[in-house]
mmCIF file of C-alpha atoms and ligand atoms in Angstrom:
data_model
loop_
_atom_site.group_PDB
_atom_site.id
_atom_site.type_symbol
_atom_site.label_atom_id
_atom_site.label_comp_id
_atom_site.label_asym_id
_atom_site.label_seq_id
_atom_site.Cartn_x
_atom_site.Cartn_y
_atom_site.Cartn_z
ATOM 1 C CA MET A 30 41.465 -2.847 -9.595
ATOM 2 C CA ALA A 31 38.809 -2.414 -6.891
ATOM 3 C CA LYS A 32 35.567 -0.518 -6.975
ATOM 4 C CA VAL A 33 33.868 0.682 -3.877
ATOM 5 C CA LYS A 34 30.307 0.071 -2.766
ATOM 6 C CA GLY A 35 28.681 2.125 -0.029
ATOM 7 C CA ALA A 36 25.562 2.081 2.106
ATOM 8 C CA ILE A 37 23.852 4.734 4.273
ATOM 9 C CA VAL A 38 21.658 4.447 7.364
ATOM 10 C CA ILE A 39 19.323 7.246 7.922
ATOM 11 C CA ASN A 40 18.033 7.978 11.458
ATOM 12 C CA ILE A 41 14.447 8.652 10.124
ATOM 13 C CA GLU A 42 13.049 9.882 13.468
ATOM 14 C CA ARG A 43 15.625 12.678 13.579
ATOM 15 C CA CYS A 44 15.395 13.502 9.829
ATOM 16 C CA LYS A 45 13.690 16.887 9.375
ATOM 17 C CA GLY A 46 13.020 16.409 5.664
ATOM 18 C CA CYS A 47 15.099 19.346 4.504
ATOM 19 C CA GLU A 48 16.302 17.611 1.236
ATOM 20 C CA VAL A 49 19.735 18.979 1.417
ATOM 21 C CA CYS A 50 21.097 15.482 1.262
ATOM 22 C CA VAL A 51 18.901 14.651 -1.948
ATOM 23 C CA ASP A 52 20.586 17.556 -3.877
ATOM 24 C CA VAL A 53 24.346 16.662 -3.128
ATOM 25 C CA CYS A 54 24.282 12.866 -3.842
ATOM 26 C CA PRO A 55 26.030 12.308 -7.097
ATOM 27 C CA GLU A 56 24.364 8.965 -7.434
ATOM 28 C CA SER A 57 20.775 10.143 -6.868
ATOM 29 C CA VAL A 58 20.503 7.556 -4.176
ATOM 30 C CA ILE A 59 18.216 9.589 -1.823
ATOM 31 C CA ALA A 60 14.587 10.613 -2.251
ATOM 32 C CA MET A 61 11.960 11.684 0.280
ATOM 33 C CA ASN A 62 9.462 9.153 1.756
ATOM 34 C CA LYS A 63 5.766 10.077 1.082
ATOM 35 C CA ASN A 64 5.217 8.863 4.648
ATOM 36 C CA VAL A 65 6.096 11.084 7.660
ATOM 37 C CA ASN A 66 7.897 10.318 10.851
ATOM 38 C CA THR A 67 6.400 11.001 14.334
ATOM 39 C CA LYS A 68 7.436 14.711 14.197
ATOM 40 C CA GLY A 69 5.506 14.946 10.902
ATOM 41 C CA TYR A 70 8.466 15.231 8.525
ATOM 42 C CA HIS A 71 8.775 13.426 5.186
ATOM 43 C CA TYR A 72 12.035 11.587 5.796
ATOM 44 C CA ALA A 73 14.904 10.617 3.535
ATOM 45 C CA MET A 74 15.112 7.126 2.057
ATOM 46 C CA VAL A 75 17.387 5.191 -0.029
ATOM 47 C CA THR A 76 16.109 4.403 -3.439
ATOM 48 C CA ASN A 77 18.788 2.390 -5.277
ATOM 49 C CA GLU A 78 22.077 0.425 -4.782
ATOM 50 C CA ASP A 79 24.312 2.934 -6.409
ATOM 51 C CA CYS A 80 25.820 4.427 -3.156
ATOM 52 C CA THR A 81 29.571 4.781 -3.248
ATOM 53 C CA GLY A 82 29.885 5.726 0.334
ATOM 54 C CA CYS A 83 31.370 9.158 -0.791
ATOM 55 C CA THR A 84 29.839 10.617 2.556
ATOM 56 C CA ASN A 85 28.472 13.849 0.695
ATOM 57 C CA CYS A 86 25.068 13.400 2.112
ATOM 58 C CA ALA A 87 26.135 12.842 5.739
ATOM 59 C CA VAL A 88 28.541 15.753 5.712
ATOM 60 C CA VAL A 89 25.942 18.215 4.569
ATOM 61 C CA CYS A 90 22.988 16.803 6.651
ATOM 62 C CA PRO A 91 22.387 19.715 9.110
ATOM 63 C CA ASP A 92 21.001 17.142 11.689
ATOM 64 C CA GLY A 93 23.758 14.683 11.238
ATOM 65 C CA VAL A 94 21.308 11.782 10.862
ATOM 66 C CA ILE A 95 23.190 9.858 8.142
ATOM 67 C CA THR A 96 25.819 7.204 8.759
ATOM 68 C CA VAL A 97 27.872 5.928 6.043
ATOM 69 C CA TYR A 98 29.541 2.577 5.310
ATOM 70 C CA ARG A 99 31.837 1.539 2.551
ATOM 71 C CA VAL A 100 33.653 -1.570 1.263
ATOM 72 C CA LYS A 101 36.043 -2.291 -1.546
ATOM 73 C CA VAL A 102 34.842 -4.717 -4.022
ATOM 74 C CA PRO A 103 37.505 -6.498 -6.155
ATOM 75 C CA THR A 104 36.320 -6.423 -9.621
ATOM 76 C CA GLU A 105 38.038 -9.794 -10.456
ATOM 77 C CA VAL A 106 35.286 -11.524 -8.544
ATOM 78 C CA VAL A 107 33.008 -12.331 -11.604
ATOM 79 C CA MET B 26 29.536 -12.342 -9.398
ATOM 80 C CA ALA B 27 29.632 -12.346 -5.599
ATOM 81 C CA VAL B 28 26.596 -10.284 -4.573
ATOM 82 C CA ILE B 29 27.359 -7.773 -1.901
ATOM 83 C CA THR B 30 24.144 -7.051 0.042
ATOM 84 C CA ARG B 31 23.465 -3.887 2.140
ATOM 85 C CA GLU B 32 23.848 -6.101 5.190
ATOM 86 C CA ASP B 33 27.354 -7.076 4.169
ATOM 87 C CA ILE B 34 28.397 -3.367 3.887
ATOM 88 C CA ILE B 35 26.730 -2.098 7.207
ATOM 89 C CA LYS B 36 29.154 -3.410 9.554
ATOM 90 C CA PRO B 37 31.246 -1.546 12.189
ATOM 91 C CA GLU B 38 34.629 -2.222 10.445
ATOM 92 C CA ASN B 39 33.169 -0.620 7.224
ATOM 93 C CA LEU B 40 32.116 2.639 8.931
ATOM 94 C CA VAL B 41 33.218 5.697 7.229
ATOM 95 C CA TYR B 42 31.176 8.567 8.597
ATOM 96 C CA LYS B 43 28.854 9.033 11.642
ATOM 97 C CA ARG B 44 27.727 11.935 13.751
ATOM 98 C CA THR B 45 30.479 12.680 16.349
ATOM 99 C CA SER B 46 29.565 11.600 19.934
ATOM 100 C CA LEU B 47 30.543 15.072 21.044
ATOM 101 C CA LEU B 48 27.198 16.165 19.772
ATOM 102 C CA VAL B 49 24.720 15.388 22.413
ATOM 103 C CA ASP B 50 22.471 12.570 21.200
ATOM 104 C CA CYS B 51 19.262 14.736 20.883
ATOM 105 C CA ALA B 52 17.308 16.543 18.229
ATOM 106 C CA LEU B 53 18.740 20.095 17.513
ATOM 107 C CA SER B 54 16.368 22.856 17.947
ATOM 108 C CA TYR B 55 17.135 24.365 14.493
ATOM 109 C CA CYS B 56 14.770 24.617 11.575
ATOM 110 C CA PRO B 57 15.103 21.868 8.886
ATOM 111 C CA GLY B 58 18.065 22.673 6.524
ATOM 112 C CA CYS B 59 19.541 25.327 8.891
ATOM 113 C CA GLY B 60 23.376 25.587 8.625
ATOM 114 C CA HIS B 61 23.675 25.874 12.315
ATOM 115 C CA GLY B 62 23.553 22.158 12.762
ATOM 116 C CA THR B 63 26.307 21.535 10.261
ATOM 117 C CA ALA B 64 28.360 24.323 11.889
ATOM 118 C CA HIS B 65 27.982 22.662 15.331
ATOM 119 C CA ARG B 66 28.960 19.336 13.964
ATOM 120 C CA MET B 67 32.073 20.589 12.272
ATOM 121 C CA LEU B 68 33.139 22.392 15.500
ATOM 122 C CA MET B 69 32.675 19.242 17.624
ATOM 123 C CA GLU B 70 34.499 17.163 15.050
ATOM 124 C CA VAL B 71 37.561 19.452 15.315
ATOM 125 C CA ILE B 72 37.308 19.302 19.026
ATOM 126 C CA GLU B 73 37.224 15.584 18.919
ATOM 127 C CA GLU B 74 40.119 15.206 16.506
ATOM 128 C CA MET B 75 42.358 17.490 18.469
ATOM 129 C CA GLY B 76 41.404 15.543 21.578
ATOM 130 C CA ILE B 77 40.518 18.791 23.572
ATOM 131 C CA GLN B 78 37.018 18.008 24.844
ATOM 132 C CA SER B 79 37.940 18.510 28.328
ATOM 133 C CA LYS B 80 40.310 21.499 27.567
ATOM 134 C CA THR B 81 37.544 23.486 25.784
ATOM 135 C CA ILE B 82 35.234 26.122 27.143
ATOM 136 C CA GLY B 83 32.660 27.628 24.728
ATOM 137 C CA VAL B 84 30.434 30.656 25.167
ATOM 138 C CA ALA B 85 26.945 30.616 23.738
ATOM 139 C CA PRO B 86 25.145 33.631 22.454
ATOM 140 C CA VAL B 87 21.638 35.065 22.438
ATOM 141 C CA GLY B 88 19.640 34.115 19.275
ATOM 142 C CA CYS B 89 18.771 30.802 17.596
ATOM 143 C CA SER B 90 21.963 29.221 18.920
ATOM 144 C CA VAL B 91 21.094 30.193 22.426
ATOM 145 C CA LEU B 92 20.732 26.664 23.251
ATOM 146 C CA ALA B 93 24.128 25.534 21.983
ATOM 147 C CA TYR B 94 24.989 24.484 25.476
ATOM 148 C CA GLU B 95 22.498 21.724 25.197
ATOM 149 C CA PHE B 96 24.064 20.258 22.210
ATOM 150 C CA LEU B 97 27.744 20.648 22.570
ATOM 151 C CA ASP B 98 29.206 17.979 25.025
ATOM 152 C CA ILE B 99 31.902 20.397 26.365
ATOM 153 C CA ASP B 100 31.783 23.039 29.009
ATOM 154 C CA VAL B 101 29.765 26.072 27.791
ATOM 155 C CA GLN B 102 28.908 29.340 29.477
ATOM 156 C CA GLN B 103 25.900 31.432 28.359
ATOM 157 C CA ALA B 104 26.541 35.179 27.940
ATOM 158 C CA ALA B 105 24.249 38.213 28.061
ATOM 159 C CA HIS B 106 23.293 39.388 24.449
ATOM 160 C CA GLY B 107 26.304 40.266 22.605
ATOM 161 C CA ARG B 108 28.646 40.055 25.502
ATOM 162 C CA ALA B 109 30.249 36.719 24.582
ATOM 163 C CA PRO B 110 33.683 38.104 23.616
ATOM 164 C CA ALA B 111 33.862 39.877 27.018
ATOM 165 C CA LEU B 112 33.028 36.636 28.859
ATOM 166 C CA ALA B 113 35.386 34.652 26.762
ATOM 167 C CA THR B 114 38.128 37.271 27.575
ATOM 168 C CA ALA B 115 37.688 36.655 31.198
ATOM 169 C CA ILE B 116 37.704 32.791 30.868
ATOM 170 C CA LYS B 117 40.721 32.660 28.700
ATOM 171 C CA ARG B 118 42.659 35.168 30.896
ATOM 172 C CA LEU B 119 41.756 33.167 34.004
ATOM 173 C CA MET B 120 42.414 29.778 32.398
ATOM 174 C CA PRO B 121 45.062 30.317 29.735
ATOM 175 C CA GLU B 122 45.417 26.522 29.395
ATOM 176 C CA LYS B 123 42.010 26.128 27.965
ATOM 177 C CA TYR B 124 40.788 26.441 24.410
ATOM 178 C CA VAL B 125 38.093 29.083 24.393
ATOM 179 C CA PHE B 126 35.658 29.973 21.655
ATOM 180 C CA THR B 127 32.369 32.194 21.238
ATOM 181 C CA TYR B 128 29.611 31.011 18.937
ATOM 182 C CA GLN B 129 27.596 33.956 17.852
ATOM 183 C CA GLY B 130 25.084 35.043 15.168
ATOM 184 C CA ASP B 131 24.984 38.346 13.183
ATOM 185 C CA GLY B 132 22.540 40.167 15.477
ATOM 186 C CA ASP B 133 24.504 39.193 18.670
ATOM 187 C CA LEU B 134 27.883 39.780 17.260
ATOM 188 C CA ALA B 135 27.508 42.695 14.826
ATOM 189 C CA ALA B 136 24.561 44.600 16.380
ATOM 190 C CA ILE B 137 24.290 44.559 20.213
ATOM 191 C CA GLY B 138 27.756 43.125 20.641
ATOM 192 C CA THR B 139 29.666 45.180 18.217
ATOM 193 C CA CYS B 140 31.612 46.940 21.012
ATOM 194 C CA GLU B 141 32.661 43.636 22.668
ATOM 195 C CA THR B 142 33.546 42.083 19.207
ATOM 196 C CA ILE B 143 35.722 44.919 18.192
ATOM 197 C CA HIS B 144 37.592 45.362 21.402
ATOM 198 C CA ALA B 145 38.296 41.700 21.950
ATOM 199 C CA CYS B 146 39.537 41.627 18.432
ATOM 200 C CA ASN B 147 41.663 44.742 18.966
ATOM 201 C CA ARG B 148 43.028 43.600 22.284
ATOM 202 C CA GLY B 149 44.111 40.368 20.519
ATOM 203 C CA GLU B 150 42.532 37.933 23.075
ATOM 204 C CA ASN B 151 43.748 34.318 22.359
ATOM 205 C CA PHE B 152 40.301 32.822 21.563
ATOM 206 C CA VAL B 153 38.224 31.924 18.610
ATOM 207 C CA ILE B 154 35.104 33.731 17.487
ATOM 208 C CA ILE B 155 32.683 31.690 15.308
ATOM 209 C CA PHE B 156 30.357 34.001 13.639
ATOM 210 C CA ILE B 157 27.262 32.563 11.797
ATOM 211 C CA ASN B 158 26.038 35.258 9.303
ATOM 212 C CA ASN B 159 22.565 34.574 7.879
ATOM 213 C CA GLY B 160 21.723 38.222 7.345
ATOM 214 C CA ILE B 161 18.596 38.156 9.558
ATOM 215 C CA TYR B 162 17.338 37.655 13.022
ATOM 216 C CA GLY B 163 16.026 34.274 12.741
ATOM 217 C CA MET B 164 14.835 33.578 16.352
ATOM 218 C CA THR B 165 12.857 36.710 16.891
ATOM 219 C CA GLY B 166 10.857 36.479 13.637
ATOM 220 C CA GLY B 167 13.145 37.547 10.758
ATOM 221 C CA GLN B 168 13.789 41.243 11.434
ATOM 222 C CA MET B 169 16.549 43.182 9.478
ATOM 223 C CA ALA B 170 20.074 42.493 10.853
ATOM 224 C CA PRO B 171 23.255 44.457 10.481
ATOM 225 C CA THR B 172 24.194 42.084 7.651
ATOM 226 C CA THR B 173 20.910 42.128 5.717
ATOM 227 C CA LEU B 174 21.699 42.761 2.097
ATOM 228 C CA PRO B 175 20.513 45.869 0.246
ATOM 229 C CA GLY B 176 17.119 45.098 -1.222
ATOM 230 C CA MET B 177 16.769 41.934 0.924
ATOM 231 C CA LYS B 178 13.410 41.608 2.518
ATOM 232 C CA ALA B 179 12.903 41.092 6.198
ATOM 233 C CA SER B 180 9.900 41.497 8.520
ATOM 234 C CA THR B 181 11.063 45.044 9.459
ATOM 235 C CA CYS B 182 11.924 45.950 5.789
ATOM 236 C CA PRO B 183 9.108 44.114 3.890
ATOM 237 C CA TYR B 184 9.953 46.006 0.681
ATOM 238 C CA GLY B 185 13.668 45.329 0.976
ATOM 239 C CA ARG B 186 16.528 47.033 2.759
ATOM 240 C CA ASP B 187 16.642 50.614 1.666
ATOM 241 C CA THR B 188 20.165 51.742 2.305
ATOM 242 C CA GLU B 189 19.184 55.437 2.098
ATOM 243 C CA ILE B 190 17.130 55.155 5.225
ATOM 244 C CA MET B 191 18.381 51.742 6.859
ATOM 245 C CA GLY B 192 21.995 52.213 6.221
ATOM 246 C CA ASN B 193 24.450 49.746 4.719
ATOM 247 C CA PRO B 194 25.032 46.123 5.735
ATOM 248 C CA LEU B 195 28.201 45.853 7.930
ATOM 249 C CA LYS B 196 31.238 43.807 6.756
ATOM 250 C CA ILE B 197 32.342 43.277 10.234
ATOM 251 C CA THR B 198 34.711 40.431 9.294
ATOM 252 C CA GLU B 199 36.608 42.775 6.926
ATOM 253 C CA LEU B 200 36.528 45.320 9.564
ATOM 254 C CA VAL B 201 38.094 43.109 12.288
ATOM 255 C CA ALA B 202 40.787 41.956 9.812
ATOM 256 C CA THR B 203 42.258 45.497 9.804
ATOM 257 C CA LEU B 204 42.845 45.172 13.549
ATOM 258 C CA PRO B 205 46.352 44.236 14.850
ATOM 259 C CA GLY B 206 44.901 41.818 17.497
ATOM 260 C CA THR B 207 43.405 39.458 14.948
ATOM 261 C CA CYS B 208 45.696 36.647 13.609
ATOM 262 C CA TYR B 209 43.444 34.673 11.340
ATOM 263 C CA VAL B 210 40.239 35.978 9.750
ATOM 264 C CA THR B 211 38.306 33.808 7.309
ATOM 265 C CA ARG B 212 34.954 33.514 5.618
ATOM 266 C CA GLN B 213 33.414 30.153 4.962
ATOM 267 C CA SER B 214 30.046 28.301 4.376
ATOM 268 C CA VAL B 215 28.563 24.924 5.204
ATOM 269 C CA HIS B 216 26.084 24.482 2.332
ATOM 270 C CA THR B 217 28.099 21.923 0.180
ATOM 271 C CA PRO B 218 30.278 19.037 1.076
ATOM 272 C CA GLY B 219 33.333 20.860 -0.202
ATOM 273 C CA ASN B 220 32.566 23.933 1.772
ATOM 274 C CA VAL B 221 31.870 21.953 5.027
ATOM 275 C CA ARG B 222 35.266 20.402 4.731
ATOM 276 C CA LYS B 223 36.959 23.747 4.238
ATOM 277 C CA THR B 224 35.039 25.208 7.157
ATOM 278 C CA LYS B 225 36.306 22.317 9.351
ATOM 279 C CA ARG B 226 39.985 22.942 8.365
ATOM 280 C CA ALA B 227 39.484 26.775 9.034
ATOM 281 C CA LEU B 228 38.142 25.957 12.505
ATOM 282 C CA ARG B 229 41.125 23.815 13.277
ATOM 283 C CA LYS B 230 43.587 26.392 12.227
ATOM 284 C CA ALA B 231 41.626 28.985 14.232
ATOM 285 C CA PHE B 232 41.845 26.832 17.428
ATOM 286 C CA GLU B 233 45.571 26.158 16.901
ATOM 287 C CA TYR B 234 46.586 29.751 16.096
ATOM 288 C CA SER B 235 44.801 31.241 19.173
ATOM 289 C CA TYR B 236 45.979 28.560 21.516
ATOM 290 C CA ALA B 237 49.528 29.397 20.325
ATOM 291 C CA LYS B 238 48.916 32.983 21.438
ATOM 292 C CA LYS B 239 48.949 34.407 17.894
ATOM 293 C CA GLY B 240 45.931 36.483 18.778
ATOM 294 C CA LEU B 241 42.195 36.218 17.981
ATOM 295 C CA SER B 242 40.952 33.966 15.279
ATOM 296 C CA PHE B 243 37.650 34.978 13.518
ATOM 297 C CA VAL B 244 35.796 32.460 11.548
ATOM 298 C CA GLU B 245 32.743 33.796 9.767
ATOM 299 C CA ILE B 246 30.250 31.101 8.323
ATOM 300 C CA VAL B 247 27.780 32.464 5.806
ATOM 301 C CA SER B 248 24.736 30.439 6.409
ATOM 302 C CA ASN B 249 21.128 30.224 5.244
ATOM 303 C CA CYS B 250 18.052 30.957 7.319
ATOM 304 C CA ASN B 251 15.411 29.342 5.018
ATOM 305 C CA SER B 252 12.591 30.212 7.556
ATOM 306 C CA GLY B 253 13.585 33.755 7.738
ATOM 307 C CA TRP B 254 14.144 34.066 4.052
ATOM 308 C CA LYS B 255 10.941 32.266 3.288
ATOM 309 C CA MET B 256 12.429 29.585 0.941
ATOM 310 C CA THR B 257 13.120 25.872 0.962
ATOM 311 C CA PRO B 258 16.419 24.721 2.337
ATOM 312 C CA VAL B 259 17.618 23.929 -1.039
ATOM 313 C CA GLN B 260 16.589 27.159 -2.560
ATOM 314 C CA SER B 261 17.988 29.219 0.268
ATOM 315 C CA ASN B 262 21.420 27.614 -0.342
ATOM 316 C CA LYS B 263 21.243 28.608 -3.926
ATOM 317 C CA TRP B 264 19.959 32.127 -3.080
ATOM 318 C CA MET B 265 22.955 32.373 -0.670
ATOM 319 C CA GLU B 266 25.408 31.454 -3.410
ATOM 320 C CA GLU B 267 23.814 33.970 -5.814
ATOM 321 C CA ASN B 268 23.262 36.844 -3.458
ATOM 322 C CA MET B 269 25.193 36.632 -0.241
ATOM 323 C CA PHE B 270 28.601 35.329 -1.618
ATOM 324 C CA PRO B 271 29.029 38.289 -4.075
ATOM 325 C CA PHE B 272 28.720 40.654 -1.028
ATOM 326 C CA PHE B 273 30.392 38.454 1.492
ATOM 327 C CA PRO B 274 33.019 36.587 -0.522
ATOM 328 C CA LEU B 275 34.368 33.362 0.836
ATOM 329 C CA GLY B 276 38.021 32.808 1.601
ATOM 330 C CA ASP B 277 40.835 33.754 3.986
ATOM 331 C CA ILE B 278 41.092 37.570 4.670
ATOM 332 C CA LYS B 279 44.026 37.443 6.998
ATOM 333 C CA VAL B 280 46.522 34.636 7.831
ATOM 334 C CA PRO B 281 49.144 34.684 10.299
ATOM 335 C CA ALA B 282 52.558 36.270 9.011
ATOM 336 C CA ALA B 283 54.402 32.976 8.944
ATOM 337 C CA GLU B 284 52.072 31.292 6.392
HETATM 338 S S1 SF4 C 324 27.360 8.296 0.601
HETATM 339 FE FE1 SF4 C 324 27.491 9.495 -1.320
HETATM 340 S S2 SF4 C 324 26.630 8.132 -2.913
HETATM 341 FE FE2 SF4 C 324 25.965 7.281 -0.958
HETATM 342 S S3 SF4 C 324 23.976 8.177 -0.547
HETATM 343 FE FE3 SF4 C 324 25.434 9.643 0.306
HETATM 344 S S4 SF4 C 324 25.983 11.152 -1.281
HETATM 345 FE FE4 SF4 C 324 25.013 9.413 -2.328
HETATM 346 S S1 SF4 C 325 19.830 16.362 4.991
HETATM 347 FE FE1 SF4 C 325 19.498 15.129 6.825
HETATM 348 S S2 SF4 C 325 17.648 16.147 7.764
HETATM 349 FE FE2 SF4 C 325 17.718 16.866 5.798
HETATM 350 S S3 SF4 C 325 16.348 15.322 4.516
HETATM 351 FE FE3 SF4 C 325 18.533 14.567 4.451
HETATM 352 S S4 SF4 C 325 18.718 13.221 6.097
HETATM 353 FE FE4 SF4 C 325 16.969 14.335 6.500
#
C-alpha cells in the first residue's frame, strides 16, 4: 500500500484571484491571500499539507498558473 | 515516520501537471475566471500531445479572443469579423496537409458570421470550428448575443431578453449537426475538472476526424462571462449549470458513422 502526497506551486504574479481553484479542491488546500500581487489581485495560496496532487486546481485554473507535483509515500515507513 | 516535506515533493521528477509551453508565457488578456483561458490551454495540450505544432494553422476571430494569436504558439491568421470559416476554408484547401481550426465566440460565429459558419459546415470543409458560447458580447460591453437566453439580462436587454420582440436564442450547434458536411458535433464545457478533460478528448477527436477528411468538426464550449453576467466567477459557473445547460445540453450531438 502506498498513499500519495502532492504539492502545488502557484505563480502568484499571474494569478487573477478568480477563486475557481478554491472551489474544486477536494482537500480544501487553497485559500485567497489577503495581500495582493502587483496587478492588485488577491492571489491563491496553500493553507495546509493535505494536497494529494490530484491536479483538479491546475486543470480548471483559467490562467494555468498552478503546477502540481506528486510522490508515492510507502505507508510501511512508520 | 519519515517526514516528507514540500521541498521533497517539488522536484522535476515528481511533476504531474504544468501549463503547456505551447501557450505563450504571458498573461492572458481575459477577465479573472473566464473559460477562454482554459479552452486555450486544452487546445494547446491537444496540439502538443498530437505533436502537430508546426502542422497546425488557427484562425482567430473578432471578440474577446481576438488576441488568441498572441497566446497560441502556432501559426494563426486573424479573420475579419465572422469570416473565420471562409479564411479557414482557403487555408485548408491550399494546404491540405495542415491541421486547421477556427476559434470563435457566439457573436462572431452565430451573428455576423452565420453565413460563413453554415456554408463551411454544409460544404464539409475538413477543419475544426471551436465555438465558445457565453451568451453575450463580452468584449464590447455585454450586449445581447444570438445565444442570450430568454429572460437573461444584457446591456441591450436590461430587463431580460423578451423573445416576443428580440427573437429566440439560436441553437446553431444543433442546426449545423443536421447538415451533411459535419462529421462530429459536440457541446462541452470547461468549468469543472471532469468537463475540462472531456473537452480535451472532444478537441482531439475533432482534429483527428477532420484531418482524416471526414468533414467539418464542430466543438461548442459553453462558457461563462462573469464580467458580462455581473457575477463572481464561481457564481457564474453555477449559474451556467443551472441556466445555460438546460437550454444548451452538453454531450455529443453527431458522431461519425463508424463509431
Ligand atoms: S492538486 Fe488537488 S488536492 Fe492538491 S491543491 Fe490542487 S485540487 Fe487540491
Ligand atoms: S484558479 Fe488560477 S487564477 Fe484563479 S485564483 Fe486559482 S490560481 Fe488564481
